[in-house]
mmCIF file of C-alpha atoms in Angstrom:
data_model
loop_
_atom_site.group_PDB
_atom_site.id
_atom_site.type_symbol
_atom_site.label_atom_id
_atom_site.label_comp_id
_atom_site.label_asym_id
_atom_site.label_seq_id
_atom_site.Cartn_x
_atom_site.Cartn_y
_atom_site.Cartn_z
ATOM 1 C CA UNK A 341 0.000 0.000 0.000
ATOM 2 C CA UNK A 342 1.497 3.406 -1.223
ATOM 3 C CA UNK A 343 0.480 6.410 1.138
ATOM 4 C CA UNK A 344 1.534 9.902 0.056
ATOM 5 C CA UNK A 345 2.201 12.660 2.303
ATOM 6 C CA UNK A 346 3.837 16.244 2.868
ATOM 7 C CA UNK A 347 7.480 15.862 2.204
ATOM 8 C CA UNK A 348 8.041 17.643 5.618
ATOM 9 C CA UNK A 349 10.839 15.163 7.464
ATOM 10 C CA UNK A 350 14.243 16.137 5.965
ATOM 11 C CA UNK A 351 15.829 12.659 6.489
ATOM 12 C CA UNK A 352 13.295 11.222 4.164
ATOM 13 C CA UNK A 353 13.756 13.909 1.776
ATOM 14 C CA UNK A 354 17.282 13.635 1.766
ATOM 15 C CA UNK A 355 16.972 9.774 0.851
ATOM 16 C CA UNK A 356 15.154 10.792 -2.402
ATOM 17 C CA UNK A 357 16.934 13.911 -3.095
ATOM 18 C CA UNK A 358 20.307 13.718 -1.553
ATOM 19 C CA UNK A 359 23.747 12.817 -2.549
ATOM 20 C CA UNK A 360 24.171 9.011 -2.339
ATOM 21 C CA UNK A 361 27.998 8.505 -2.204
ATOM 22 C CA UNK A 362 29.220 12.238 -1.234
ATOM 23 C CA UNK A 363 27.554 14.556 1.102
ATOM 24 C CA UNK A 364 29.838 17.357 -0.209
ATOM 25 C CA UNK A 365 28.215 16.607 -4.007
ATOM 26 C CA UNK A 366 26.355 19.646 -5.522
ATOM 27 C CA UNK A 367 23.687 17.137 -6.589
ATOM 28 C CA UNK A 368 20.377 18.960 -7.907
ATOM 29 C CA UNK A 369 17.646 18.569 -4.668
ATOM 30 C CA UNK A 370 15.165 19.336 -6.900
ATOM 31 C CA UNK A 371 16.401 23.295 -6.495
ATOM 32 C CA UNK A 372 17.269 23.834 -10.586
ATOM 33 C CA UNK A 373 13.612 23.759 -11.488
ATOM 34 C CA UNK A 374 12.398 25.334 -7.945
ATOM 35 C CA UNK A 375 15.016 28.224 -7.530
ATOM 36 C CA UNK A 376 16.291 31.350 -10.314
ATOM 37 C CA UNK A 377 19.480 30.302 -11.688
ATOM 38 C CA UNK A 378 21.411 32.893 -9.693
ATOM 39 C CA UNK A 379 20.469 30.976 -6.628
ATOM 40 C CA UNK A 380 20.580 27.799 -7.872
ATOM 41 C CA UNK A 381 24.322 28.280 -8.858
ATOM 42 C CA UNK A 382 25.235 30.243 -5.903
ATOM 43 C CA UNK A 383 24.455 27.177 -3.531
ATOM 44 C CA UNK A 384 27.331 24.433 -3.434
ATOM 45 C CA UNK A 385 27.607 20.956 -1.783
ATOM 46 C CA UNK A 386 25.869 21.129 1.530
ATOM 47 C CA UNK A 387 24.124 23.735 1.409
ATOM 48 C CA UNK A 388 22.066 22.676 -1.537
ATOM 49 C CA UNK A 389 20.679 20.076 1.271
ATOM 50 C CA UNK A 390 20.667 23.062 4.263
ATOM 51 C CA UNK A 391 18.332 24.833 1.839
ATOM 52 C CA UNK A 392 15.922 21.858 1.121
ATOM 53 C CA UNK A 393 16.291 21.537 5.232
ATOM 54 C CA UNK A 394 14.614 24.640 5.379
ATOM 55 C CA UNK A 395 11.933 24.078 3.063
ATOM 56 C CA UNK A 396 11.344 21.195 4.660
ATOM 57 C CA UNK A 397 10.457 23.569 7.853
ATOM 58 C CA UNK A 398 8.596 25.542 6.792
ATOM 59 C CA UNK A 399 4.728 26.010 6.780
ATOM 60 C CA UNK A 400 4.272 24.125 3.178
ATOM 61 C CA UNK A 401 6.283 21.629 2.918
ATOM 62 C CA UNK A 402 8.574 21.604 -0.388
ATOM 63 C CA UNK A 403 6.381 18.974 -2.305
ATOM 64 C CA UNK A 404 5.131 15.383 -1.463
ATOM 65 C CA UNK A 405 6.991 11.942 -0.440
ATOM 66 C CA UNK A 406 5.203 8.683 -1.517
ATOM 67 C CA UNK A 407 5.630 5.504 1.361
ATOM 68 C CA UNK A 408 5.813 1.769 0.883
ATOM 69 C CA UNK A 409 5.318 0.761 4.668
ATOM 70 C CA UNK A 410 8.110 3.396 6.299
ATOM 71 C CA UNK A 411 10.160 3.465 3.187
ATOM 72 C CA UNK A 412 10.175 6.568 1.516
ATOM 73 C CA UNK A 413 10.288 5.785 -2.331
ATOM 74 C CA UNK A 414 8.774 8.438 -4.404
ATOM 75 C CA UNK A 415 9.140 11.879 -4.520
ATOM 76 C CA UNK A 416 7.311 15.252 -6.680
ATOM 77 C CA UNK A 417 8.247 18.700 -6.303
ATOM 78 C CA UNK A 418 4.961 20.537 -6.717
ATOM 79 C CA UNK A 419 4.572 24.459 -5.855
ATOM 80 C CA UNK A 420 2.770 27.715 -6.589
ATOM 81 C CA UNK A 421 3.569 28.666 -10.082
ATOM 82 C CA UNK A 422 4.175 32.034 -9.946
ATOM 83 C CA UNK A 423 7.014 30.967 -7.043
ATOM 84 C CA UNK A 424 8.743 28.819 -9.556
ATOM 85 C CA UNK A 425 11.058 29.486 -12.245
ATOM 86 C CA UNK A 426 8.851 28.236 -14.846
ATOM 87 C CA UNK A 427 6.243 31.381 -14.304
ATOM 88 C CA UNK A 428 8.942 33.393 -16.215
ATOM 89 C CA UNK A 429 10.042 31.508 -18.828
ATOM 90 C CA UNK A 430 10.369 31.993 -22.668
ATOM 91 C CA UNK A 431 9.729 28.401 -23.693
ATOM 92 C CA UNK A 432 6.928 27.322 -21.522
ATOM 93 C CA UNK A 433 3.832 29.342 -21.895
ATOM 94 C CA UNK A 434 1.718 30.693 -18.949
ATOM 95 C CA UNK A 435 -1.742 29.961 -20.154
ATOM 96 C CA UNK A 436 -4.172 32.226 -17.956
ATOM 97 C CA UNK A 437 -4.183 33.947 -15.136
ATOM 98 C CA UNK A 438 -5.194 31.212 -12.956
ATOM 99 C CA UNK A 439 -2.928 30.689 -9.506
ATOM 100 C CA UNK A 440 -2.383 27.356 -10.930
ATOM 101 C CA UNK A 441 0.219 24.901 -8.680
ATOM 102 C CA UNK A 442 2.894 22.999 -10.745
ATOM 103 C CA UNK A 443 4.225 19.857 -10.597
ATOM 104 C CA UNK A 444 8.028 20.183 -11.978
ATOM 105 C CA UNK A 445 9.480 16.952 -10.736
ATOM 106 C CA UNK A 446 8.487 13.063 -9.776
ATOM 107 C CA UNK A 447 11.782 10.884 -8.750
ATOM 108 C CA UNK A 448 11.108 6.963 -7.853
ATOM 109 C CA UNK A 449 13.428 4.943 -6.580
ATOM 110 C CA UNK A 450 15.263 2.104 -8.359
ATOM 111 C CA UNK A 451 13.786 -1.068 -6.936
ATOM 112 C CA UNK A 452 10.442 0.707 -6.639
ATOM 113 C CA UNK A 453 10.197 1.543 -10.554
ATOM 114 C CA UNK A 454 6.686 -0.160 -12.287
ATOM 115 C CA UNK A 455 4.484 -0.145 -8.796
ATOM 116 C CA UNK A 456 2.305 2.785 -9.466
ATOM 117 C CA UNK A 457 4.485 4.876 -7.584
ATOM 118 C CA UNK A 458 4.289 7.786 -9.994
ATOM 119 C CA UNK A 459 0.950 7.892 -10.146
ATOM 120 C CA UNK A 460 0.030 7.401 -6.518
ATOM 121 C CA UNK A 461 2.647 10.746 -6.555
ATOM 122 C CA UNK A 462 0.569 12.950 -8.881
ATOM 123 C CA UNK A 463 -2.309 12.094 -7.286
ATOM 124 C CA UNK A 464 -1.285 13.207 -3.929
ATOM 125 C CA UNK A 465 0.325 16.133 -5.634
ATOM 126 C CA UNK A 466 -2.779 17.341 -7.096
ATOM 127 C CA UNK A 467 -4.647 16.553 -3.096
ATOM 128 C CA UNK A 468 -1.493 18.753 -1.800
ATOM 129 C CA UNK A 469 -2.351 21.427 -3.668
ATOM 130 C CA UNK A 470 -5.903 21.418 -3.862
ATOM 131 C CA UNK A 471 -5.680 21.674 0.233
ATOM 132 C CA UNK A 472 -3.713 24.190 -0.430
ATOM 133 C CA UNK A 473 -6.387 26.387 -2.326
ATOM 134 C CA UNK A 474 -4.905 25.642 -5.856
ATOM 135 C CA UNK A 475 -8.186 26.124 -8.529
ATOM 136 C CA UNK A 476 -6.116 23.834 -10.893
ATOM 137 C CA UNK A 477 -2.300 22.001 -11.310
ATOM 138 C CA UNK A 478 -0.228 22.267 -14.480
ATOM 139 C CA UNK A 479 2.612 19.964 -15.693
ATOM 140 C CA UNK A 480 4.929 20.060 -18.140
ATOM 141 C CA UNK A 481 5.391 16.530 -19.382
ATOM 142 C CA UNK A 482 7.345 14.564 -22.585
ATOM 143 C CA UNK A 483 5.144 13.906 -25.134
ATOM 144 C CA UNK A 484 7.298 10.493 -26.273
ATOM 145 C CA UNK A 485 4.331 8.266 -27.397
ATOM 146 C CA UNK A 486 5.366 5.100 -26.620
ATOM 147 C CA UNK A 487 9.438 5.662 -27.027
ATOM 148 C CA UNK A 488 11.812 4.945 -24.278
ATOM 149 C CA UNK A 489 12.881 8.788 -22.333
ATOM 150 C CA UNK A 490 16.375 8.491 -20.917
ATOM 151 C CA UNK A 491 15.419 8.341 -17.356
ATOM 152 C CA UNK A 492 17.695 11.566 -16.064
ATOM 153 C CA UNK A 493 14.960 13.408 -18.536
ATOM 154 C CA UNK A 494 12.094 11.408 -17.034
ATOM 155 C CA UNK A 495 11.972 13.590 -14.016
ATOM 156 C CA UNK A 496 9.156 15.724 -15.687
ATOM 157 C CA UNK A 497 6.886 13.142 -16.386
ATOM 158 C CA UNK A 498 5.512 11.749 -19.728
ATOM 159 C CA UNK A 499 1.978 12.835 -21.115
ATOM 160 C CA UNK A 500 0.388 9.493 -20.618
ATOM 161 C CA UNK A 501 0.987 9.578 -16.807
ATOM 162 C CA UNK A 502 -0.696 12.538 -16.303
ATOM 163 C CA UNK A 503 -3.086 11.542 -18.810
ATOM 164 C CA UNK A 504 -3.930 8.822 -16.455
ATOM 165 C CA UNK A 505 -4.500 10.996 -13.708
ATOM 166 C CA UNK A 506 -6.972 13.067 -15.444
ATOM 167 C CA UNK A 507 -4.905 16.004 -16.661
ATOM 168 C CA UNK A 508 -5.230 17.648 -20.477
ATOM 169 C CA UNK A 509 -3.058 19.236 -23.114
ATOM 170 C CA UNK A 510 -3.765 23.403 -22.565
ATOM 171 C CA UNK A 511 -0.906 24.185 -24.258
ATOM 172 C CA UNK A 512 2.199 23.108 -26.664
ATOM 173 C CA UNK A 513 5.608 24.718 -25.324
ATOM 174 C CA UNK A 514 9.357 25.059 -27.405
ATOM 175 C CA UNK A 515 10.900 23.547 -24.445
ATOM 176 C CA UNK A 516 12.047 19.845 -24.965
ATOM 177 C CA UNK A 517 13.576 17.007 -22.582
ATOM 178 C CA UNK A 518 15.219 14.072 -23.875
ATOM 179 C CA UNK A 519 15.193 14.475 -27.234
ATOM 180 C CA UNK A 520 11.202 14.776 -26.747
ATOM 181 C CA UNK A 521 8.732 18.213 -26.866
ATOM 182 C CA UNK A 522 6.941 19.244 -23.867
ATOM 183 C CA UNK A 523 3.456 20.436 -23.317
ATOM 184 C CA UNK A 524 1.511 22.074 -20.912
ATOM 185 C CA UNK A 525 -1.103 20.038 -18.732
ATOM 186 C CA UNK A 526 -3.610 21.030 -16.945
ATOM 187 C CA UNK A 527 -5.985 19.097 -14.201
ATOM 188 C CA UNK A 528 -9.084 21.783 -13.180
ATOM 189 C CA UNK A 529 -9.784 21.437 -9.283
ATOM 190 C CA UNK A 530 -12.790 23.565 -8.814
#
């Protein structure tokens, strides 16, 4: 049985997230899509995992961790748009004015792969935000069909998981991952 929940306990963040060989790496955190570049750059080694710490504190927690029994396997990065990155950018359209949340990252881990862990993370992503007072949540998934995504591209998703979880195409976008173009989904929560 898969439970999702706030990814509020550092540790278990750190097991999806964190370096798995060097604490010192500058390992991404899930900061590159959450932070402006300036920032993201700016923070080396340790305290790329100080700063997830803190998110981790505070009053939202940074996204959502999915459980098998106490093992943390899954993990998706889901936020207010217009806090991310992505609110500003040149190759992803902003389709309306909607205070849409976005989903901008889903990690499972080896072993756990092909269990319905992804899905059972959108799904809690889109109940995060909705508590949250989001009126809808956007993606920005591969469209790939049926063809294989290298899997340090597959962090965004692919169309036909969010597909699955009731989302729709709003919008195409110039922005590509793996080879593959991305579009815009969209799951309405009101």
């Amino acid at each position: 049985m898969i439970e999702v929940r706030p990814a509020d306990r550092f540790d278990d963040v750190a097991v999806l997230l964190g370096p798995k060989k060097n604490p010192d790496a500058s390992v991404c955190w899930c900061l590159s899509h959450r932070l402006d570049s300036k920032t993201n750059t700016s923070l080396t080694g340790p305290a790329r995992g100080e700063y997830v710490r803190d998110l981790c504190g505070r009053d939202t927690a940074p996204g959502v961790l999915a459980y098998l029994g106490p093992e943390p396997v899954g993990w998706a990065g889901v936020a207010p748009r217009r806090d991310l990155p992505i609110a500003r950018s040149r190759v992803v359209p902003t389709v309306d004015a909607q205070p849409v949340w976005s989903i901008f990252c889903i990690r499972v881990r080896p072993g756990y792969r092909g269990q319905g862990v992804a899905r059972e993370l959108v799904e809690g992503a889109v109940e995060f935000a909705r508590d949250h007072g989001a009126p809808a949540v956007e993606a920005v998934p591969v469209d790939n069909g049926a063809e294989k995504v290298n899997l340090t591209m597959a962090f965004v998703g692919f169309r036909s998981l969010f597909e699955q979880a009731g989302f729709v195409k709003v919008a195409d976008t110039t922005s590509v991952a793996g080879g593959f173009p991305r579009i815009v989904m969209r799951r309405q929560l009101d």
